[in-house]
Short mmCIF file of C-alpha atoms and ligand atoms in Angstrom, two decimals:
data_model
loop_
_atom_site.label_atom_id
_atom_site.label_comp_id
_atom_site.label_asym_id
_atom_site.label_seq_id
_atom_site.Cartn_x
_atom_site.Cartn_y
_atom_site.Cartn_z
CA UNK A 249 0.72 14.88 -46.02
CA UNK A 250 -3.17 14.20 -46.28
CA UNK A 251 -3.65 10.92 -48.00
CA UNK A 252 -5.41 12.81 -50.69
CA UNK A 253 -2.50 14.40 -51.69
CA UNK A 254 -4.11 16.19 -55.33
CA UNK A 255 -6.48 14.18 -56.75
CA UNK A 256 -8.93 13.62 -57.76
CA UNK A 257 -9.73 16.34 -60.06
CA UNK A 258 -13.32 17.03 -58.25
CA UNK A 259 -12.02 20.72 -58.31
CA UNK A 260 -12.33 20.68 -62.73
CA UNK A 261 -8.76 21.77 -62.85
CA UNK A 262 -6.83 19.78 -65.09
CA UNK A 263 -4.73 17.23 -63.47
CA UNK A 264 -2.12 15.38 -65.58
CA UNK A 265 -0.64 13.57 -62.32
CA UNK A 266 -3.08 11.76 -59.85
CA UNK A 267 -1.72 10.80 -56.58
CA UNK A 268 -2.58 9.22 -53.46
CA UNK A 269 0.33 7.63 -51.10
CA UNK A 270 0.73 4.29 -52.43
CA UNK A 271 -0.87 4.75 -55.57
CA UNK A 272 -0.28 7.13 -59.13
CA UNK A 273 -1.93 7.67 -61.80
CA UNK A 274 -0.92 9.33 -65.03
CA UNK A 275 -3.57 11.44 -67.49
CA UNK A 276 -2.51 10.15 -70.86
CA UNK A 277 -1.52 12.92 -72.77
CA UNK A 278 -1.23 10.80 -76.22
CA UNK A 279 -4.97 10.36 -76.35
CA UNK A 280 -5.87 14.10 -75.83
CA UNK A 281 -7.56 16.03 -76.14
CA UNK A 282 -10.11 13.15 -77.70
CA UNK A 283 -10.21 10.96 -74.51
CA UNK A 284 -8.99 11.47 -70.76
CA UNK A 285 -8.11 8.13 -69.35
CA UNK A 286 -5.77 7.42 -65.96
CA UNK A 287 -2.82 4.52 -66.21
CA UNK A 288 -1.92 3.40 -63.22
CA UNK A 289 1.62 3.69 -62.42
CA UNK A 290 3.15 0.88 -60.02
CA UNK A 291 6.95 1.24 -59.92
CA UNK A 292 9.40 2.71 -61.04
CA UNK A 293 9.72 0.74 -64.65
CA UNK A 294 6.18 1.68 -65.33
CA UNK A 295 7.25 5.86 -64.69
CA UNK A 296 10.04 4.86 -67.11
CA UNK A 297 7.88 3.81 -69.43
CA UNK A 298 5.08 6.50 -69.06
CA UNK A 299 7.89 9.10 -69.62
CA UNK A 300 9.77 7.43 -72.33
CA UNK A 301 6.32 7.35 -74.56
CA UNK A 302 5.59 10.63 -73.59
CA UNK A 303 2.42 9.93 -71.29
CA UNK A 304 3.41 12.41 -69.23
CA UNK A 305 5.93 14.96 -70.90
CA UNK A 306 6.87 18.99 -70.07
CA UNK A 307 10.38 19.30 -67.52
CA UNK A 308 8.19 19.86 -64.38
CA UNK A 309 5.78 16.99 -64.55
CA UNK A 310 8.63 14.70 -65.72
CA UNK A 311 10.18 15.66 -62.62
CA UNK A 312 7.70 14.61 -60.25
CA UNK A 313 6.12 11.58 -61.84
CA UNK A 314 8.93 10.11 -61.68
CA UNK A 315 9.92 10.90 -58.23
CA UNK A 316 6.65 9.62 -57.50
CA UNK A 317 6.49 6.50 -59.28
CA UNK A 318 9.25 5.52 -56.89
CA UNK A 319 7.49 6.57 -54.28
CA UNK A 320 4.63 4.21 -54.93
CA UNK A 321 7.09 1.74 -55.69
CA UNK A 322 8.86 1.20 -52.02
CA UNK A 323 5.24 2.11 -50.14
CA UNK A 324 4.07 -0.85 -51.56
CA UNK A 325 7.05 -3.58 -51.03
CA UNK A 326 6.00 -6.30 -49.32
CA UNK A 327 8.92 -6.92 -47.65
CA UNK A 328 12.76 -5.40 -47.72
CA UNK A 329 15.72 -7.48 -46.06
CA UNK A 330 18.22 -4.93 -45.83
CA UNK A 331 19.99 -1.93 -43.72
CA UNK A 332 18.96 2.04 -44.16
CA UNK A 333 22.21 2.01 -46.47
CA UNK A 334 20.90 -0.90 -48.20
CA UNK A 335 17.67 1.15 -49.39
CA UNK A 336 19.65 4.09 -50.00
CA UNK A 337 21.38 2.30 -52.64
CA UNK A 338 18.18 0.70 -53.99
CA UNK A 339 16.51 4.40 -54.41
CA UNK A 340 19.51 6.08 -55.56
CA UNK A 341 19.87 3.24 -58.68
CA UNK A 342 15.97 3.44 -59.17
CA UNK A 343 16.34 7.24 -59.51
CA UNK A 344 19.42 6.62 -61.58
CA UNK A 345 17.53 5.07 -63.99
CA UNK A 346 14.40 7.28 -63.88
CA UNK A 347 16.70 9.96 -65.06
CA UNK A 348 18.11 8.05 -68.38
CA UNK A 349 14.61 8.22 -69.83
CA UNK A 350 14.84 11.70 -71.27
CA UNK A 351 18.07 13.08 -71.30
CA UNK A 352 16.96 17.12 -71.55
CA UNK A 353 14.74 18.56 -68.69
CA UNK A 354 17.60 18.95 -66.24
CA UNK A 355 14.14 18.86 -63.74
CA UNK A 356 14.37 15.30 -63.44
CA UNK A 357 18.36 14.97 -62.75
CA UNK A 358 18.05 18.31 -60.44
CA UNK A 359 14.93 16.23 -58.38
CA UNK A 360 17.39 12.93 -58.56
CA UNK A 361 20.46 14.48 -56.79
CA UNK A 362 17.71 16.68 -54.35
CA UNK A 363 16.47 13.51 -53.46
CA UNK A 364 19.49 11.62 -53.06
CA UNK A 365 21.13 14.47 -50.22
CA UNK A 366 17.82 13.76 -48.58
CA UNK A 367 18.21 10.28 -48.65
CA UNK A 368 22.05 9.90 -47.46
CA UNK A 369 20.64 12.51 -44.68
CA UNK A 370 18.41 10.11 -43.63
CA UNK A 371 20.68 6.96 -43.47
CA UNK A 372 22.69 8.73 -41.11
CA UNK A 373 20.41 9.26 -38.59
CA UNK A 374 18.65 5.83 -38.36
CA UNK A 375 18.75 2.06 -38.24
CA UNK A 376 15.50 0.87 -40.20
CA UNK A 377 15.18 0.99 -43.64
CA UNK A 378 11.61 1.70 -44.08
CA UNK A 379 12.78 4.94 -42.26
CA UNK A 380 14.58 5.55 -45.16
CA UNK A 381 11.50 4.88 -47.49
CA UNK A 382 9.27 6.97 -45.19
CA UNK A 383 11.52 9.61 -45.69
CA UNK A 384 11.88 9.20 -49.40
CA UNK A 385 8.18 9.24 -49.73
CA UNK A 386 7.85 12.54 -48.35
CA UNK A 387 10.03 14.49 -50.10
CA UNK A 388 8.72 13.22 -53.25
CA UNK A 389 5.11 14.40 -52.23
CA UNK A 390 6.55 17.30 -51.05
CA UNK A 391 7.68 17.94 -54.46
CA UNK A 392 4.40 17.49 -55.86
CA UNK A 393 2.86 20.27 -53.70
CA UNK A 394 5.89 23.05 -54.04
CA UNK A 395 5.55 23.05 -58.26
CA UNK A 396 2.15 24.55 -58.17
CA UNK A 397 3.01 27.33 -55.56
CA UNK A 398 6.08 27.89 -57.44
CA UNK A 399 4.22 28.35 -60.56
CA UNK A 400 1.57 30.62 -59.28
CA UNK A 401 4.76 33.03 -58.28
CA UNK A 402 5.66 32.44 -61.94
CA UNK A 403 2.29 33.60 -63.10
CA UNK A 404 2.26 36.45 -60.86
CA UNK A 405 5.96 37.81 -62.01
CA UNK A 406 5.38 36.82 -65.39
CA UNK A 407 2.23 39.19 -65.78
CA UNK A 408 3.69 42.25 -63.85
CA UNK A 409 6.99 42.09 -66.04
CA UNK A 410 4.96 41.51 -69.26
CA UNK A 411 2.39 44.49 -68.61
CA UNK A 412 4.99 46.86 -67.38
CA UNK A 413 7.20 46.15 -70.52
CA UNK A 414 4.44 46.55 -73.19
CA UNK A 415 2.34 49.29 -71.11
CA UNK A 416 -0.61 48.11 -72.91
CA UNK A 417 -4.10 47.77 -70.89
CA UNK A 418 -4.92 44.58 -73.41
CA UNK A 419 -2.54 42.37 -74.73
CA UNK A 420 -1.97 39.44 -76.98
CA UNK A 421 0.52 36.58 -76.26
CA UNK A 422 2.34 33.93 -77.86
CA UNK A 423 3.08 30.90 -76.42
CA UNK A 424 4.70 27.97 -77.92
CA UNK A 425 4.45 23.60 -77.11
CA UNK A 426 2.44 23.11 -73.43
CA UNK A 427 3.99 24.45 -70.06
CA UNK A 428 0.56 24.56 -68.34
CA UNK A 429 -1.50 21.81 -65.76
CA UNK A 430 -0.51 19.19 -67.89
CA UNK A 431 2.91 19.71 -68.03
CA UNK A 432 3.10 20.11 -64.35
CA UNK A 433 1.66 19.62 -61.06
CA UNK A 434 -0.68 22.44 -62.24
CA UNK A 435 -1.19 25.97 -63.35
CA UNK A 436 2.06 25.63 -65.08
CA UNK A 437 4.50 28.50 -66.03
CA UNK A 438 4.64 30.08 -69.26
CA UNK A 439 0.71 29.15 -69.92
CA UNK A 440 0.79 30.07 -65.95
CA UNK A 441 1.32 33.27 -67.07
CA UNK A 442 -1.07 33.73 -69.60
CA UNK A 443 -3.62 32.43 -67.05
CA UNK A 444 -2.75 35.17 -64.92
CA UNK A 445 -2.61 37.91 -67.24
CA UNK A 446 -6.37 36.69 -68.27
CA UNK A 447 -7.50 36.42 -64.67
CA UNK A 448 -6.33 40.00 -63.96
CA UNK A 449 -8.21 40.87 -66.90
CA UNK A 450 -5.50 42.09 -69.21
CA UNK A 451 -5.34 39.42 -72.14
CA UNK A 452 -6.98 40.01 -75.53
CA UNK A 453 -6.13 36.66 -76.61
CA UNK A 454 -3.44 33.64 -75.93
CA UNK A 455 -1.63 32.20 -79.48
CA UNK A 456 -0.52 29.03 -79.18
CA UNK A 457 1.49 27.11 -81.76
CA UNK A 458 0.84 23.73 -82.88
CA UNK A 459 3.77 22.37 -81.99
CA UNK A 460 5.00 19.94 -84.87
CA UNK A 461 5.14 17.01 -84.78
CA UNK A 462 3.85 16.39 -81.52
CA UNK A 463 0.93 18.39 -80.93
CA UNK A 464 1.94 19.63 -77.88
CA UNK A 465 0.10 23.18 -78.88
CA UNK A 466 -2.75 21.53 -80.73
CA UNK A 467 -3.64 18.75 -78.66
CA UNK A 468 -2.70 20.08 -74.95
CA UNK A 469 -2.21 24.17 -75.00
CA UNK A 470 -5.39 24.60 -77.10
CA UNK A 471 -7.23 21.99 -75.33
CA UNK A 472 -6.25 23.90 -71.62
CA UNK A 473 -7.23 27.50 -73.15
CA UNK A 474 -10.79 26.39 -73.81
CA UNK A 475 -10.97 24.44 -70.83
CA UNK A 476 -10.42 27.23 -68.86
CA UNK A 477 -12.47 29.77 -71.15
CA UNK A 478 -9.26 31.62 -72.33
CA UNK A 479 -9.46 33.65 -75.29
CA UNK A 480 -7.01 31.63 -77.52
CA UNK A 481 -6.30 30.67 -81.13
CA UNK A 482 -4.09 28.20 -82.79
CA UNK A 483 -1.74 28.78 -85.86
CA UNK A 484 0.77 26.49 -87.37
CA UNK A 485 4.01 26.87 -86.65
CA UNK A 486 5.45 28.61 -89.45
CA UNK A 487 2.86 31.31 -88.63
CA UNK A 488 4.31 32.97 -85.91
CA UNK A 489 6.07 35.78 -88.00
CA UNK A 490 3.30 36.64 -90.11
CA UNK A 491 0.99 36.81 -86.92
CA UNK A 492 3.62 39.35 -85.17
CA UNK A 493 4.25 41.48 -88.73
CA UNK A 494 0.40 42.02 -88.68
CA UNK A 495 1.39 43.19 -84.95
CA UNK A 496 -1.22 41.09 -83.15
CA UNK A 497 1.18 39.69 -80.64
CA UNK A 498 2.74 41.97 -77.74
CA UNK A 499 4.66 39.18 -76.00
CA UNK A 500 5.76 35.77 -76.67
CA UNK A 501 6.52 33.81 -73.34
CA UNK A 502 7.56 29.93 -72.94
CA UNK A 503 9.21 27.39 -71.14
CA UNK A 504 11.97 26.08 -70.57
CA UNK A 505 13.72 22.44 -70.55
CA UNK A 506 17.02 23.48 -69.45
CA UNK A 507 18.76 26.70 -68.90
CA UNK A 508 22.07 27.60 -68.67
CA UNK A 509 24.03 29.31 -66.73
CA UNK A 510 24.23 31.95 -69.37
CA UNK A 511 20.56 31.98 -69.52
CA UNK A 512 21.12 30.11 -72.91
CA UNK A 513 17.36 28.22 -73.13
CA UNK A 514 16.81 24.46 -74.49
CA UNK A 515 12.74 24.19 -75.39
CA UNK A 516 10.68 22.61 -77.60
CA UNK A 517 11.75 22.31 -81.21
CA UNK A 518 10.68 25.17 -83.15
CA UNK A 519 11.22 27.83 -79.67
CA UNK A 520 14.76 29.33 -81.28
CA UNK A 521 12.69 30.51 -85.34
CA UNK A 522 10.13 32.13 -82.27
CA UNK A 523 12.65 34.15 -80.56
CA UNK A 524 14.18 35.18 -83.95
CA UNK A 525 11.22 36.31 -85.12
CA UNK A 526 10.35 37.98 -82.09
CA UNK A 527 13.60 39.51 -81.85
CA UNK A 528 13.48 41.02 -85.63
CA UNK A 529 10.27 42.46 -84.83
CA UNK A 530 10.94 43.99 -81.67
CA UNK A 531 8.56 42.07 -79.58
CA UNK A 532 9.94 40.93 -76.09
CA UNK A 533 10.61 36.97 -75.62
CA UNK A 534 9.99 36.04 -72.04
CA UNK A 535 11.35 32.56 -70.70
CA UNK A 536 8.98 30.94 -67.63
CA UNK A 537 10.36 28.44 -65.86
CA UNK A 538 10.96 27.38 -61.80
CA UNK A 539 15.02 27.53 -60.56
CA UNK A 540 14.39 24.16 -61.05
CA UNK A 541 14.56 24.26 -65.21
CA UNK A 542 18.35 25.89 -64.50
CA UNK A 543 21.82 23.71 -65.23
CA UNK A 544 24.60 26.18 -63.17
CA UNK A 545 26.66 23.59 -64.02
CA UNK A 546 26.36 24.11 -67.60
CA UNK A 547 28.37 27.83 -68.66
CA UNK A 548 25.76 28.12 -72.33
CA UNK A 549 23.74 26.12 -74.00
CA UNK A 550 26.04 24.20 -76.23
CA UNK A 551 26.53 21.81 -73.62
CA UNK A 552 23.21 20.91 -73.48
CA UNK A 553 22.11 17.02 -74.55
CA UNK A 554 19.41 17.77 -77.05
CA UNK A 555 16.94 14.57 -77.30
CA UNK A 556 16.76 13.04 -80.89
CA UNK A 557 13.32 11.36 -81.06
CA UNK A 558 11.83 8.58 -83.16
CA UNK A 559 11.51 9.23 -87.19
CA UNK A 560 8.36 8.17 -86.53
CA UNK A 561 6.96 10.79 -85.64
CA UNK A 562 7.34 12.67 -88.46
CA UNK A 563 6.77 9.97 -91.10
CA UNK A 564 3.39 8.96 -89.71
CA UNK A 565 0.54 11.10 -88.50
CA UNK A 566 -0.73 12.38 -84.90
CA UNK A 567 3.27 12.51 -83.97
CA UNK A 568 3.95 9.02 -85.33
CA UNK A 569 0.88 7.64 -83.59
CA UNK A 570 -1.59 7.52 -86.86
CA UNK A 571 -0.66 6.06 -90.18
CA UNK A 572 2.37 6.66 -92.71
CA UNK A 573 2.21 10.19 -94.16
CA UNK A 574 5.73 10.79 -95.62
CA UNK A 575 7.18 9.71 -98.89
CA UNK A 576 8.58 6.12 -98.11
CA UNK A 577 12.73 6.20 -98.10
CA UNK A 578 13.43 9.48 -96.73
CA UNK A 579 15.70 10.41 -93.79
CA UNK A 580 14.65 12.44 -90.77
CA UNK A 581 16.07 14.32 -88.39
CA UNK A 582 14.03 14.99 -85.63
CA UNK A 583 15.16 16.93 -82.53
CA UNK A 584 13.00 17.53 -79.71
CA UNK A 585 14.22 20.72 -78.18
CA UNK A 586 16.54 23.96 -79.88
CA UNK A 587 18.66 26.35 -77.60
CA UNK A 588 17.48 29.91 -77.90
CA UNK A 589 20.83 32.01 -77.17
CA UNK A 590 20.07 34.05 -74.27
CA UNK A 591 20.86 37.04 -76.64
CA UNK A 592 17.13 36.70 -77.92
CA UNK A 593 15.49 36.72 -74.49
CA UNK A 594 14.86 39.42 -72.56
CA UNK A 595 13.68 38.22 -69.51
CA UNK A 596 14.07 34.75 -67.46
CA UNK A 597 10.85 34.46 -65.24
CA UNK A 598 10.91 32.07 -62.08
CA UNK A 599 9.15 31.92 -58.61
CA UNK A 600 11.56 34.17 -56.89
CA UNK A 601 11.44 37.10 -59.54
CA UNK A 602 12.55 37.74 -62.64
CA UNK A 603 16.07 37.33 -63.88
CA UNK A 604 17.02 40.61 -66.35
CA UNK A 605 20.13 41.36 -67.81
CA UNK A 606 22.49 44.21 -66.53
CA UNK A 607 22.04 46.84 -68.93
CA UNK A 608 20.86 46.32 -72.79
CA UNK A 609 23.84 46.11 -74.44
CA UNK A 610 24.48 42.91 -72.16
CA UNK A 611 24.30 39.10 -74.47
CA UNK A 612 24.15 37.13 -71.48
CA UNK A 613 22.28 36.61 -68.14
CA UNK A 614 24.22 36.49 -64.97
CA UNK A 615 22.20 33.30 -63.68
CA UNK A 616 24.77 32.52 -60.64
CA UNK A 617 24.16 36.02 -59.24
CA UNK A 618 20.62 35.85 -59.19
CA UNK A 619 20.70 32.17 -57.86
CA UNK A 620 23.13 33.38 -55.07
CA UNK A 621 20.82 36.55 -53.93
CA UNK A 622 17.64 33.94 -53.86
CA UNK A 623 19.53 31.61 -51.97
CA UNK A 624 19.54 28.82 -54.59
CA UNK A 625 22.97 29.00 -55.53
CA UNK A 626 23.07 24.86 -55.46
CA UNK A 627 20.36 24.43 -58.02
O1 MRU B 1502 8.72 17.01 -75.30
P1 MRU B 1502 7.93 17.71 -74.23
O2 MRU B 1502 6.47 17.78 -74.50
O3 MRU B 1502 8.25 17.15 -72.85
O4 MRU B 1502 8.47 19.20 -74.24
C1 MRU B 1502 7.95 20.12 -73.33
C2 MRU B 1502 8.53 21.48 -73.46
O5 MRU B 1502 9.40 21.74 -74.26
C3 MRU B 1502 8.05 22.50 -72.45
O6 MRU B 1502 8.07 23.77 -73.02
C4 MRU B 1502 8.99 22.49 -71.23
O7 MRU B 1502 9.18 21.19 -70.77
C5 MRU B 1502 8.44 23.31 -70.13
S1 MRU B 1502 7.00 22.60 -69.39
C6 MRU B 1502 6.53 23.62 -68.13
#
């Protein structure tokens, strides 16, 4: 790979991951959309860190920060006294560790274990561990550059299947949290497709929640529709049904943290009252997310680890960033993600086509088949 690998953003696309080999930085997502400044990752601690505190956040970007924060980390040690297996166990409990930061986005264990089968590959066939390294490096920068292909095909399937299920020659969409450039290496995937249905010149106008208590739609989704001169508007969250009873949305269409195998859907908090009201009035509920975002080993969606984050950010302002808002004393419960049963959704768009159930009447999606006939049945 060049040495430039995607940065920096000279191109005015939005770049939430900077990298270079032997360097990373991260676009802070906390301070948007008031102020765009780079932290420099290291090592792995400081990708542990920047993902913990949410300075990078969506599954995809997760994913690849952290792969990459490791991969910064071992191009730049000085010195390592040790045999190939010797650095395969130093990478495998760096990435071990990488992965207990947020225990959702099955991205970032699915990138651990690909990386790992590379790794063990690699010990076998030499006797120098900075072969090992070498090799580590490039798959992780090789991850980097396969998200934003995968999410153009996302884009692309996403706006066929949308256009051909509402047959309308304009349409409105809703989208919930932020699945787009800064929640991946770019273009992103259910914002991905919204970007495509606007560059074929189909969209009336992109929706876009604000995402309590985080922001994510306020502060990043809004912020990437008028960067990229998208017709959007923001509503709180507890708008969405009264937007789609005045029947100004065609589609709603968003990511995805973890599905299973079921097709069963972990997102961000507040996805599951979306699909309900979607589903009540009659509106089609797309999921967009790579083969990547999908658990096979997990049959529905109670088995998924839903993330319980910091009271904080409900009790104070700006997501627990800005001061005390919340009457003093009070509990919270805050999860990050809900499970949308795959009942709700009727479609599961990735980058090798769109996954549909067998015939209406059908609850469930039959993931394995799909990932068997795409050849990713190990995902
Ligand atoms: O807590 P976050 O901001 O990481 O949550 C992000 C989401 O829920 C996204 O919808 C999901 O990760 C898909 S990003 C392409």
């Amino acid at each position: 790979m060049a040495s430039d690998s995607n940065g920096p953003a000279s191109d005015n696309t939005l770049k939430a991951i900077l990298y270079q080999r032997g360097s990373l930085r991260l676009l802070d997502q906390r301070k948007l959309p008031l102020e765009s400044v780079y932290l420099d990752i290291q090592n792995s601690t400081d990708g542990w860190n920047a993902i913990k505190d949410m300075v990078v956040r969506g599954a995809p970007a997760i994913a690849i920060a952290a792969a990459l924060s490791l991969a910064v980390e071992v191009f730049n040690l000085e010195a390592f006294d040790g045999s190939p297996g010797d650095a395969a166990s130093f990478l495998g409990q760096k990435l071990d560790y990488l992965v207990s930061s947020r225990p959702t986005a099955v991205n970032l264990s699915d990138a651990a274990t690909k990386l790992k089968e590379i790794i063990s590959k690699a010990v076998a066939s030499t006797t120098e561990a900075k072969c090992v390294f070498q090799v580590y490096i490039e798959a992780a920068e090789i991850m980097l550059e396969d998200d934003v292909a995968s999410n153009r095909a996302i884009g692309s399937y996403g706006a066929s299947i949308i256009q051909q299920q509402t047959g309308k020659r304009k349409l409105s969409v809703l989208t919930h949290c932020n699945t787009g450039s800064l929640a991946t290496a770019g273009y992103g995937t259910a914002l991905g497709v919204i970007r495509a249905l606007h560059s074929e010149g189909v969209l009336q106008r992109a929706y876009c929640t604000e995402t309590r208590p985080f922001s994510q739609g306020s502060r990043l989704t809004a912020y990437e529709l008028v960067h990229e001169h998208i017709p959007g508007t923001l509503i709180v969250d507890s708008a969405a049904a009264a937007l789609m009873k005045a029947g100004r949305v065609d589609a709603v269409v968003v990511g995805a943290d973890r599905v299973a195998s079921n097709g069963d859907t972990a997102n961000k908090i507040g996805t599951y009252s979306v699909a309900l009201c979607a589903m009540f009035h009659n509106i089609p509920f797309y999921v967009a997310a790579p083969l990547t975002s999908i658990d096979l080993s997990l049959s529905s969606g109670q088995e998924i680890v839903i993330e319980e984050r910091s009271p904080k950010e409900l009790l104070n302002g700006r997501g627990g960033l800005g001061e005390a808002v919340a009457a003093p004393g009070i509990s919270v419960w805050n999860p990050a993600f809900d499970v949308t049963p795959a009942s709700l959704i009727s479609g599961i768009i990735t980058e090798k086509g769109v996954i549909t159930k067998t015939s209406d009447d059908d609850d469930t999606f039959d993931i394995k088949a799909f990932a068997q006939k795409t050849g990713h049945a190990s995902s």
